[in-house]
PDB file of C-alpha atoms in Angstrom:
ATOM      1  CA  UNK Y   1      -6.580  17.421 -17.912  1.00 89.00           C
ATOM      2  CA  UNK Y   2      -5.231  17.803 -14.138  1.00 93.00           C
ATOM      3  CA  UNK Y   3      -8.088  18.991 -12.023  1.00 94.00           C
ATOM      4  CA  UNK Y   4      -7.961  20.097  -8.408  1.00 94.00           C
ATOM      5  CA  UNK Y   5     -10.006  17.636  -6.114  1.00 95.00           C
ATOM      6  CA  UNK Y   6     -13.024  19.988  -4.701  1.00 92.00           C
ATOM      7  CA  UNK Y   7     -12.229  19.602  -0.980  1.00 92.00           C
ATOM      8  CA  UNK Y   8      -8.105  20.345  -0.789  1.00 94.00           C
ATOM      9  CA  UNK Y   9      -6.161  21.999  -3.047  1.00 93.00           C
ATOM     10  CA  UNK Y  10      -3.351  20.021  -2.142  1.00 95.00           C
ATOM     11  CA  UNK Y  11      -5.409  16.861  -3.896  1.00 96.00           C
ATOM     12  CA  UNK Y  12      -5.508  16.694  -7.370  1.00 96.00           C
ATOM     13  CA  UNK Y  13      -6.214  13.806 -10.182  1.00 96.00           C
ATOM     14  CA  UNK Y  14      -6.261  13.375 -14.254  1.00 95.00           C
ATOM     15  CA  UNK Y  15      -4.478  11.238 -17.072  1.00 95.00           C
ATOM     16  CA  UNK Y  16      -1.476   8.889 -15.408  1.00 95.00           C
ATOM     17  CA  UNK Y  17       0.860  10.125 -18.441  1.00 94.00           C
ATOM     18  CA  UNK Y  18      -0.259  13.815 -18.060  1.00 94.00           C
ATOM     19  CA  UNK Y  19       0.725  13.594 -13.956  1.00 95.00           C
ATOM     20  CA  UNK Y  20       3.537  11.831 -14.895  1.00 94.00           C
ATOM     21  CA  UNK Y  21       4.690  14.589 -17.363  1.00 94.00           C
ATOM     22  CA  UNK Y  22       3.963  17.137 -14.629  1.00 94.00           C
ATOM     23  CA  UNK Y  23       6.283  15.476 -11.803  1.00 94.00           C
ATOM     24  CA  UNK Y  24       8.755  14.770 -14.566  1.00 94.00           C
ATOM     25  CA  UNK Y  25       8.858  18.435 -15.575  1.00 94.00           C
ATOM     26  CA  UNK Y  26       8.913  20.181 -11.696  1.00 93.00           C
ATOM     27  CA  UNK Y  27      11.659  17.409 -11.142  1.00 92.00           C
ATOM     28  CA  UNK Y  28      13.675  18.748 -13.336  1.00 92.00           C
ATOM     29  CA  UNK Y  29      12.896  22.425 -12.383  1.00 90.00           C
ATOM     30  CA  UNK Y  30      11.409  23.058 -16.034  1.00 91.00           C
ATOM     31  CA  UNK Y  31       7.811  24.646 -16.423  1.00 86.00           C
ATOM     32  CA  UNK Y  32       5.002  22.030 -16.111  1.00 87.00           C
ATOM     33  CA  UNK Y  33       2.207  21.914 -18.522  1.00 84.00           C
ATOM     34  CA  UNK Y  34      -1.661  21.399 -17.324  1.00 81.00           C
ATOM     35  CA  UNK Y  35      -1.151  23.322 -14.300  1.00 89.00           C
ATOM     36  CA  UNK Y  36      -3.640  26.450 -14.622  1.00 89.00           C
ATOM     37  CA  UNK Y  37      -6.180  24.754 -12.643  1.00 91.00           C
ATOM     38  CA  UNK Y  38      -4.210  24.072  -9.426  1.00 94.00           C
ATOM     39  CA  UNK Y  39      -3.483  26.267  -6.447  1.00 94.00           C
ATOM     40  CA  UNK Y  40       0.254  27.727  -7.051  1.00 93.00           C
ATOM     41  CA  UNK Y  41       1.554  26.771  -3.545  1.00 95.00           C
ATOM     42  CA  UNK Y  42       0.334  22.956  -4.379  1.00 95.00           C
ATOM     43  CA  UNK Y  43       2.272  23.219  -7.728  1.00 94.00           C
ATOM     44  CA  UNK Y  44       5.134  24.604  -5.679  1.00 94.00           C
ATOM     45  CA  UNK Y  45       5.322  21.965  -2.961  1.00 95.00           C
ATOM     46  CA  UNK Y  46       5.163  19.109  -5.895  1.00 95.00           C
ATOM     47  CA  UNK Y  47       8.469  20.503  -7.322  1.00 94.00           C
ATOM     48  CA  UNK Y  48       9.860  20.982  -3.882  1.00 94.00           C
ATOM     49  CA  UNK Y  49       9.268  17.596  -3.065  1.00 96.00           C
ATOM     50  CA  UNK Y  50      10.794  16.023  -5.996  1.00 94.00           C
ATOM     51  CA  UNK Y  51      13.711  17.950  -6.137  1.00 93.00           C
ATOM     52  CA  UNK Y  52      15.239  16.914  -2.940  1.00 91.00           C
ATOM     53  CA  UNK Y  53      13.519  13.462  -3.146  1.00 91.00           C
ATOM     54  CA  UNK Y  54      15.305  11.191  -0.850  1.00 89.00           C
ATOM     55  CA  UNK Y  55      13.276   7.668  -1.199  1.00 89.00           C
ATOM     56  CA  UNK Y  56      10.142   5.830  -1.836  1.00 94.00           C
ATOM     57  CA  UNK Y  57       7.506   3.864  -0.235  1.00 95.00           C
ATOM     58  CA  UNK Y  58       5.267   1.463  -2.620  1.00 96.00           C
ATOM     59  CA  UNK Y  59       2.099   0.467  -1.215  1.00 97.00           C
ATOM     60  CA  UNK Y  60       0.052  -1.902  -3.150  1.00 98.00           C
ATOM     61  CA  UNK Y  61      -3.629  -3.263  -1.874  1.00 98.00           C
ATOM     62  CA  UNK Y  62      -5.327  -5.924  -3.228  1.00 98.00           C
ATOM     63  CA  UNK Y  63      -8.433  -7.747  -2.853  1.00 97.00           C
ATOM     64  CA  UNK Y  64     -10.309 -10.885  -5.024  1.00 95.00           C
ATOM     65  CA  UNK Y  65     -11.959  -7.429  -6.836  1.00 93.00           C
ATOM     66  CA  UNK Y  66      -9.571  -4.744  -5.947  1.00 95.00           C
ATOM     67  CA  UNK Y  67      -6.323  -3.761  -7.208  1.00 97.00           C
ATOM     68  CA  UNK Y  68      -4.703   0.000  -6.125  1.00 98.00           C
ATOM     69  CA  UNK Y  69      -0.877   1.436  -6.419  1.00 98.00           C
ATOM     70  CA  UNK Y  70      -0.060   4.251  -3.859  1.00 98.00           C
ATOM     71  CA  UNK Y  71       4.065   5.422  -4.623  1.00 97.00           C
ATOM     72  CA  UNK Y  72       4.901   7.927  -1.782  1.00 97.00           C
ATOM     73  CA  UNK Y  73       8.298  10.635  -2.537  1.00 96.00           C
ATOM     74  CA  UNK Y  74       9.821  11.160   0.637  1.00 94.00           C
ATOM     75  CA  UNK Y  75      11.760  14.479   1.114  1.00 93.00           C
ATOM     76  CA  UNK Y  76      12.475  16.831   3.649  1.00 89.00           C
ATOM     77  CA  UNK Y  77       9.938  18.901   2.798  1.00 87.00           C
ATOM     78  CA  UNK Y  78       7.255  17.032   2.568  1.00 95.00           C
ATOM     79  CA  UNK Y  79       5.883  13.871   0.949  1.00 96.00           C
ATOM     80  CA  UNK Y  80       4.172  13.378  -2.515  1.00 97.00           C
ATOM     81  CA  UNK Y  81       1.692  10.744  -2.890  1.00 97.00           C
ATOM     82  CA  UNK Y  82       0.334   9.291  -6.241  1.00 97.00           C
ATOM     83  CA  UNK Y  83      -2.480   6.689  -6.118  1.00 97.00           C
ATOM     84  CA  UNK Y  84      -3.985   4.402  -8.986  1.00 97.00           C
ATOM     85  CA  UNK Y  85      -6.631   1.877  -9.046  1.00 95.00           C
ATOM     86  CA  UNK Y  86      -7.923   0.305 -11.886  1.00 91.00           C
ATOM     87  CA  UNK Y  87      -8.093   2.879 -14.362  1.00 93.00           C
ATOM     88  CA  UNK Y  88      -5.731   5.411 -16.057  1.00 93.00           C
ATOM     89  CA  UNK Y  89      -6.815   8.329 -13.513  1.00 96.00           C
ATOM     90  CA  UNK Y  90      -3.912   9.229 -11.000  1.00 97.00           C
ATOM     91  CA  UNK Y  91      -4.777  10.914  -7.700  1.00 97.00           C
ATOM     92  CA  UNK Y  92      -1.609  13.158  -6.433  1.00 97.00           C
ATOM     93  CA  UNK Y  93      -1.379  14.531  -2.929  1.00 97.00           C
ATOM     94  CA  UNK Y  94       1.206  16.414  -1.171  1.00 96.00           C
ATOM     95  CA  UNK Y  95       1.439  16.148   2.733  1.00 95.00           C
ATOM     96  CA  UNK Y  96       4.168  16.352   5.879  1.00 94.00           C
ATOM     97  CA  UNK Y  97       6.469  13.953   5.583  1.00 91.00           C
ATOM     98  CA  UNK Y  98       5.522  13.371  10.209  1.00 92.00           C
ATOM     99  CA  UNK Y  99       2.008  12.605   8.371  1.00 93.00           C
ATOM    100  CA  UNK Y 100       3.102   9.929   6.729  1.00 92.00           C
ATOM    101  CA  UNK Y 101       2.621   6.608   9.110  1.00 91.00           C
ATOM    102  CA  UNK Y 102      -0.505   8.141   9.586  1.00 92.00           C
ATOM    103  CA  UNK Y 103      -1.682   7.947   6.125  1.00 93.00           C
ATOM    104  CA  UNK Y 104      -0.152   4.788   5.444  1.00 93.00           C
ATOM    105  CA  UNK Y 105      -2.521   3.181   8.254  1.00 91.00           C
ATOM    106  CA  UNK Y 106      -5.594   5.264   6.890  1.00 92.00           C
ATOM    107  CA  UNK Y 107      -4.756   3.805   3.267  1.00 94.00           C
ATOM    108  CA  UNK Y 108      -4.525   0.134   4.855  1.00 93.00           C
ATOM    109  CA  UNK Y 109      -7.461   0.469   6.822  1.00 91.00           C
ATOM    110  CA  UNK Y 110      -6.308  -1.944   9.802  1.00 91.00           C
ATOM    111  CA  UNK Y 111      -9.438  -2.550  11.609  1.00 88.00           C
ATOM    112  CA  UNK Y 112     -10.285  -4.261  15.285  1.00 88.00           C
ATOM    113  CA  UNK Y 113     -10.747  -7.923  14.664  1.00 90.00           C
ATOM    114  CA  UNK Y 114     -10.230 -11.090  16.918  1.00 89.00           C
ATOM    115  CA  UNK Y 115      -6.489 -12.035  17.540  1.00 92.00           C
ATOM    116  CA  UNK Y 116      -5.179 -14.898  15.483  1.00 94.00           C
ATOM    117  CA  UNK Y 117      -2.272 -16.642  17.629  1.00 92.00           C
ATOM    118  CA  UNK Y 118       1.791 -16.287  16.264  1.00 92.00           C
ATOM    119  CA  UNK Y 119       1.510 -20.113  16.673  1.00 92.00           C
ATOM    120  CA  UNK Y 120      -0.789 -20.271  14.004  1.00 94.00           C
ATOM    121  CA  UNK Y 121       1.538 -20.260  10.664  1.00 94.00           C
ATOM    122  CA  UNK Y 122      -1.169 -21.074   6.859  1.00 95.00           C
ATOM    123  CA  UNK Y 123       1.133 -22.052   4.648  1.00 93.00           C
ATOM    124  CA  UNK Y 124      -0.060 -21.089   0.983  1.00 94.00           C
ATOM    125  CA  UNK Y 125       0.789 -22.334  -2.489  1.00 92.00           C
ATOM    126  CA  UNK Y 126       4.249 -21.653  -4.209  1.00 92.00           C
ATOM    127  CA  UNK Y 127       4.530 -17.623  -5.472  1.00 93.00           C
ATOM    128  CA  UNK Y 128       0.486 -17.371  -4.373  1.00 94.00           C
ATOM    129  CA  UNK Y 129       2.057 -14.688  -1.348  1.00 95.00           C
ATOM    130  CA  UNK Y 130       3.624 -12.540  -4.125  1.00 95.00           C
ATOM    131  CA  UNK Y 131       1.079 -12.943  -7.339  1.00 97.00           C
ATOM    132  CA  UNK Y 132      -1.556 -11.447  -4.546  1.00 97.00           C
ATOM    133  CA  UNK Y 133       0.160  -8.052  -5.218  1.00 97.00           C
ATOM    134  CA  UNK Y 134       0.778  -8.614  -9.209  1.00 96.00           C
ATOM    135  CA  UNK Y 135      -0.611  -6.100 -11.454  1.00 95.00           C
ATOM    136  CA  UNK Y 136      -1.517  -9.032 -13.887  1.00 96.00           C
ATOM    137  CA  UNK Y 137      -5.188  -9.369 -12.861  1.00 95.00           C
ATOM    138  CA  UNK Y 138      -5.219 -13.428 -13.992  1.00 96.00           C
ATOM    139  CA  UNK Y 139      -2.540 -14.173 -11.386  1.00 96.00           C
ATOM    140  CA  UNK Y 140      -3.716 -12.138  -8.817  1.00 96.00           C
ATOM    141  CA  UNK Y 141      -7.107 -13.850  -9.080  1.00 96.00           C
ATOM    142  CA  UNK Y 142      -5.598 -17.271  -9.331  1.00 96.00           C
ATOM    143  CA  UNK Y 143      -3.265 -16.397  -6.347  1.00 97.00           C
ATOM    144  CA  UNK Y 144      -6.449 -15.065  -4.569  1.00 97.00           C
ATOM    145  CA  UNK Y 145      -8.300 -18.129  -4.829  1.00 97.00           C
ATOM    146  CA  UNK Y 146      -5.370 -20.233  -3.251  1.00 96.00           C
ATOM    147  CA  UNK Y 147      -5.109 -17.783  -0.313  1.00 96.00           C
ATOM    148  CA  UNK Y 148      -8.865 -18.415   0.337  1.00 95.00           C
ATOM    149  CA  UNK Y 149      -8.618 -22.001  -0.220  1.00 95.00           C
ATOM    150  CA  UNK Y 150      -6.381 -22.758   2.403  1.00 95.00           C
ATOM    151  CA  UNK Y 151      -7.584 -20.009   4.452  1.00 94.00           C
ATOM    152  CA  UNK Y 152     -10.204 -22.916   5.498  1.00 93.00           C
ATOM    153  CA  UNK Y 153      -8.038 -24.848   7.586  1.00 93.00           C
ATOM    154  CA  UNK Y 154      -7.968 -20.939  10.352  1.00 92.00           C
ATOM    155  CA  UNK Y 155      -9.398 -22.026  13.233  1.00 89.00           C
ATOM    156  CA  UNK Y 156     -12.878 -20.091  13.611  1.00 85.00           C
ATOM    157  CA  UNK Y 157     -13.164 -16.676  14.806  1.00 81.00           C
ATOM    158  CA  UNK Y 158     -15.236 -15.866  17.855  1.00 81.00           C
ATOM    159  CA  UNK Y 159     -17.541 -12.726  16.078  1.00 79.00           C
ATOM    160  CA  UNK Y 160     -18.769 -14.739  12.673  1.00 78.00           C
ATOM    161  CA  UNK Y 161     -19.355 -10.819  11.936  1.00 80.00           C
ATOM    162  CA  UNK Y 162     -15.558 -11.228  11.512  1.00 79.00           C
ATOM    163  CA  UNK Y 163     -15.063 -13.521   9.416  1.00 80.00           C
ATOM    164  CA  UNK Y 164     -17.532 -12.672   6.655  1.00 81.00           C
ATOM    165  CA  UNK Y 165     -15.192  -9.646   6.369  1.00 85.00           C
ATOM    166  CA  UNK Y 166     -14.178  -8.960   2.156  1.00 91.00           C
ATOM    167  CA  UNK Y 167     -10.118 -10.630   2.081  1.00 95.00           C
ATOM    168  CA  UNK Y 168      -7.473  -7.711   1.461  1.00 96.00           C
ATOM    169  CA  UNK Y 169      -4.097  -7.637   1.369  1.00 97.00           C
ATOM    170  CA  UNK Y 170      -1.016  -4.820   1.640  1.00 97.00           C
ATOM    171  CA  UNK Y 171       2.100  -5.045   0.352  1.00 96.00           C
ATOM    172  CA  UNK Y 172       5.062  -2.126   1.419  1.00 95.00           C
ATOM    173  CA  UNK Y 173       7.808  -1.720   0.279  1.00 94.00           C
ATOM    174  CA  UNK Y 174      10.347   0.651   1.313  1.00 91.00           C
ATOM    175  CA  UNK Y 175      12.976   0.843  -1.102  1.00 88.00           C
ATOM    176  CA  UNK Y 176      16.567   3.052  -0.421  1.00 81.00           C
ATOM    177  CA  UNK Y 177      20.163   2.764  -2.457  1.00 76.00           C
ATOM    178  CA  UNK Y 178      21.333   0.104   0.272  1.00 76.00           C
ATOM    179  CA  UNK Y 179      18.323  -2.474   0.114  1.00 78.00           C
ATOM    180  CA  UNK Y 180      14.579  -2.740  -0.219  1.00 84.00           C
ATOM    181  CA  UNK Y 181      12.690  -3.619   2.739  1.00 88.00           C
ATOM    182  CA  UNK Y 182       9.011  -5.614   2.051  1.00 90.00           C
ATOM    183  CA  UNK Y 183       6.577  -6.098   4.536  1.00 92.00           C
ATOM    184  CA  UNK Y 184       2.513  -8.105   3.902  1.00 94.00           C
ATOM    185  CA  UNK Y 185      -0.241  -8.510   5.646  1.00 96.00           C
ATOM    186  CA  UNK Y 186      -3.420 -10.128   4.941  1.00 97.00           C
ATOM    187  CA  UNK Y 187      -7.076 -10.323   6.391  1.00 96.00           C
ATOM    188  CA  UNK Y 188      -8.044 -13.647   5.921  1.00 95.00           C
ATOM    189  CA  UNK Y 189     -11.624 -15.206   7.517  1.00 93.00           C
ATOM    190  CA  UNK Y 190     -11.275 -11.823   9.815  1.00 91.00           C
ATOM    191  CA  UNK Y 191      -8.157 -12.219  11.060  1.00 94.00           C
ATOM    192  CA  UNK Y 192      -4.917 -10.659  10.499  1.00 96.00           C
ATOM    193  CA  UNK Y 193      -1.567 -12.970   9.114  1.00 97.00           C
ATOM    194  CA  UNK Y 194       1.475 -11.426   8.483  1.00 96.00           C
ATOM    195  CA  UNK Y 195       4.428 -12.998   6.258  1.00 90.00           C
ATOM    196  CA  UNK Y 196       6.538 -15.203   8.053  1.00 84.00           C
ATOM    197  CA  UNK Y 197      10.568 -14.329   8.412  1.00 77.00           C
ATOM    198  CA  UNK Y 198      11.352 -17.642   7.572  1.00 70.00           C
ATOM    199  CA  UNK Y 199       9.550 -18.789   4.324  1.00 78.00           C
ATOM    200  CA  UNK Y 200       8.426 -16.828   1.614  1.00 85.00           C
ATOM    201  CA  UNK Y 201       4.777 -18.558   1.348  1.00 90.00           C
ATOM    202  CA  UNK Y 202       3.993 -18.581   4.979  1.00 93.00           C
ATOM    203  CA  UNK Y 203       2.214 -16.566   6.947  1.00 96.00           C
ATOM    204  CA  UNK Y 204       1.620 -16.239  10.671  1.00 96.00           C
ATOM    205  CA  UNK Y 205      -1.332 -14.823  12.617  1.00 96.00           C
ATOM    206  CA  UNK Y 206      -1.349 -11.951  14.812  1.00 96.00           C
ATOM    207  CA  UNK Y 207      -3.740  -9.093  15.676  1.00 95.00           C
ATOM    208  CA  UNK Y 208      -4.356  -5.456  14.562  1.00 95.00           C
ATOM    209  CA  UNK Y 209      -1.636  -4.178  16.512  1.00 95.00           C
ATOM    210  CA  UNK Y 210       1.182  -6.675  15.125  1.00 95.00           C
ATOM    211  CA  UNK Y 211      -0.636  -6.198  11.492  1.00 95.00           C
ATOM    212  CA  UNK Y 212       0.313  -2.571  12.314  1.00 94.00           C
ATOM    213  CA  UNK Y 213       3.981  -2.860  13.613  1.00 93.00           C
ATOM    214  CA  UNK Y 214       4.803  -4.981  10.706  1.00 91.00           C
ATOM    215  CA  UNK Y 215       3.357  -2.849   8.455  1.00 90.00           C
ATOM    216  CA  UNK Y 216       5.317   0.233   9.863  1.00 88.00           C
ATOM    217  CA  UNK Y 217       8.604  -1.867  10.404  1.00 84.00           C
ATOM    218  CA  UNK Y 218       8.981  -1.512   7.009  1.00 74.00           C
ATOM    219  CA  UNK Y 219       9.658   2.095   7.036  1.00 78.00           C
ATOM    220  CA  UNK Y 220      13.087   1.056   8.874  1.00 68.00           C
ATOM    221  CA  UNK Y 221      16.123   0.845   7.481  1.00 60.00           C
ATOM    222  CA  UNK Y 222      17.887  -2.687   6.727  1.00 55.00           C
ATOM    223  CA  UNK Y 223      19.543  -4.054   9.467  1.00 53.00           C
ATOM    224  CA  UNK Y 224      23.184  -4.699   8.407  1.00 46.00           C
TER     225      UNK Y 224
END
């Protein structure tokens, strides 16, 4: 059953195949099933939304214990968010699509941390950068223990506050008809890394603010 979340009506969660059944249906302009509960304008924007869909962004989040999928709709008209973690419940928002970097930042939760220098480049184990973000929970634990592994040879920060900080990762990925366009960052030992343009199992250090441009950067479409 779809029930509406008790602080917006423009929140809701339930079952991932009944939510999926629900966009499926206003996509297609057909009457959606399971919607009694929900606020009429919500159900509304939903359909609007997917209608005139004109991309995606996937934003994945991962930890050593965490695992969460956020898929944003982009339209015109607004955006539609649906958000899984590890269970079947869906969570399914609909917001302005001028909301959206800020939500994407909220959801990523880049914090203030010391500044880890561009000179400083980790270079982790083969496919470890990818597997972090793998919805098979055996690699993405195997992947997290190499990232934290060589995460020992990061010089160390100033605040040890810092660097007792839980590792996470993002992963977005912005994905339109003429390319896909990825961008990662990980908190490592309290400090931010970002994946390096010119190897696919490097990353390079930087501070909130670059975590945050590359993160955004994303949005962009592919250079030609």
């Amino acid at each position: 059953m779809i029930t509406p979340d008790a602080s917006s009506r423009v929140i809701a969660s339930g079952p991932g195949p009944e939510i999926d059944a629900l966009v499926e249906a206003l996509a297609a302009g057909r009457p959606a099933a399971g919607t009694e509960a929900l606020d009429p304008s919500f159900v509304q924007s939903i359909g609007e939304i997917v209608a005139a869909a004109s991309g995606t962004v996937e934003v994945t989040l991962s930890g050593p214990l965490s695992y969460s999928t956020h898929r944003f709709t982009l339209s015109r008209g607004g955006t539609l968010r649906r958000s899984q973690g590890q269970s079947d419940t869906v969570e399914i928002a609909a917001f302005p699509t001028s909301a959206l970097p800020g939500a994407l930042l909220r959801l990523t939760s880049i914090a203030p941390v010391d500044p880890l220098g561009t000179g400083t480049v980790l270079e982790l184990p083969e496919g470890s950068l990818t597997s972090l973000f793998h919805p098979e929970s055996e690699l993405r634990e195997s992947a997290w223990g190499a990232a934290i592994r060589a995460s020992h040879t990061l010089p160390d920060a100033e605040r040890a506050e810092f660097e007792r900080a839980e590792p996470r990762a993002a992963q977005l990925v912005r994905r339109r008809p003429e390319g896909d366009r990825t961008s990662r960052v990980l908190l490592l030992r309290g400090r931010y890394l970002i994946a390096a343009e010119d190897s696919i199992d490097a990353v390079r250090g930087t501070d909130p603010t670059g975590a945050t441009r590359s993160l955004l950067t994303g949005l962009l479409r592919p250079q030609a």
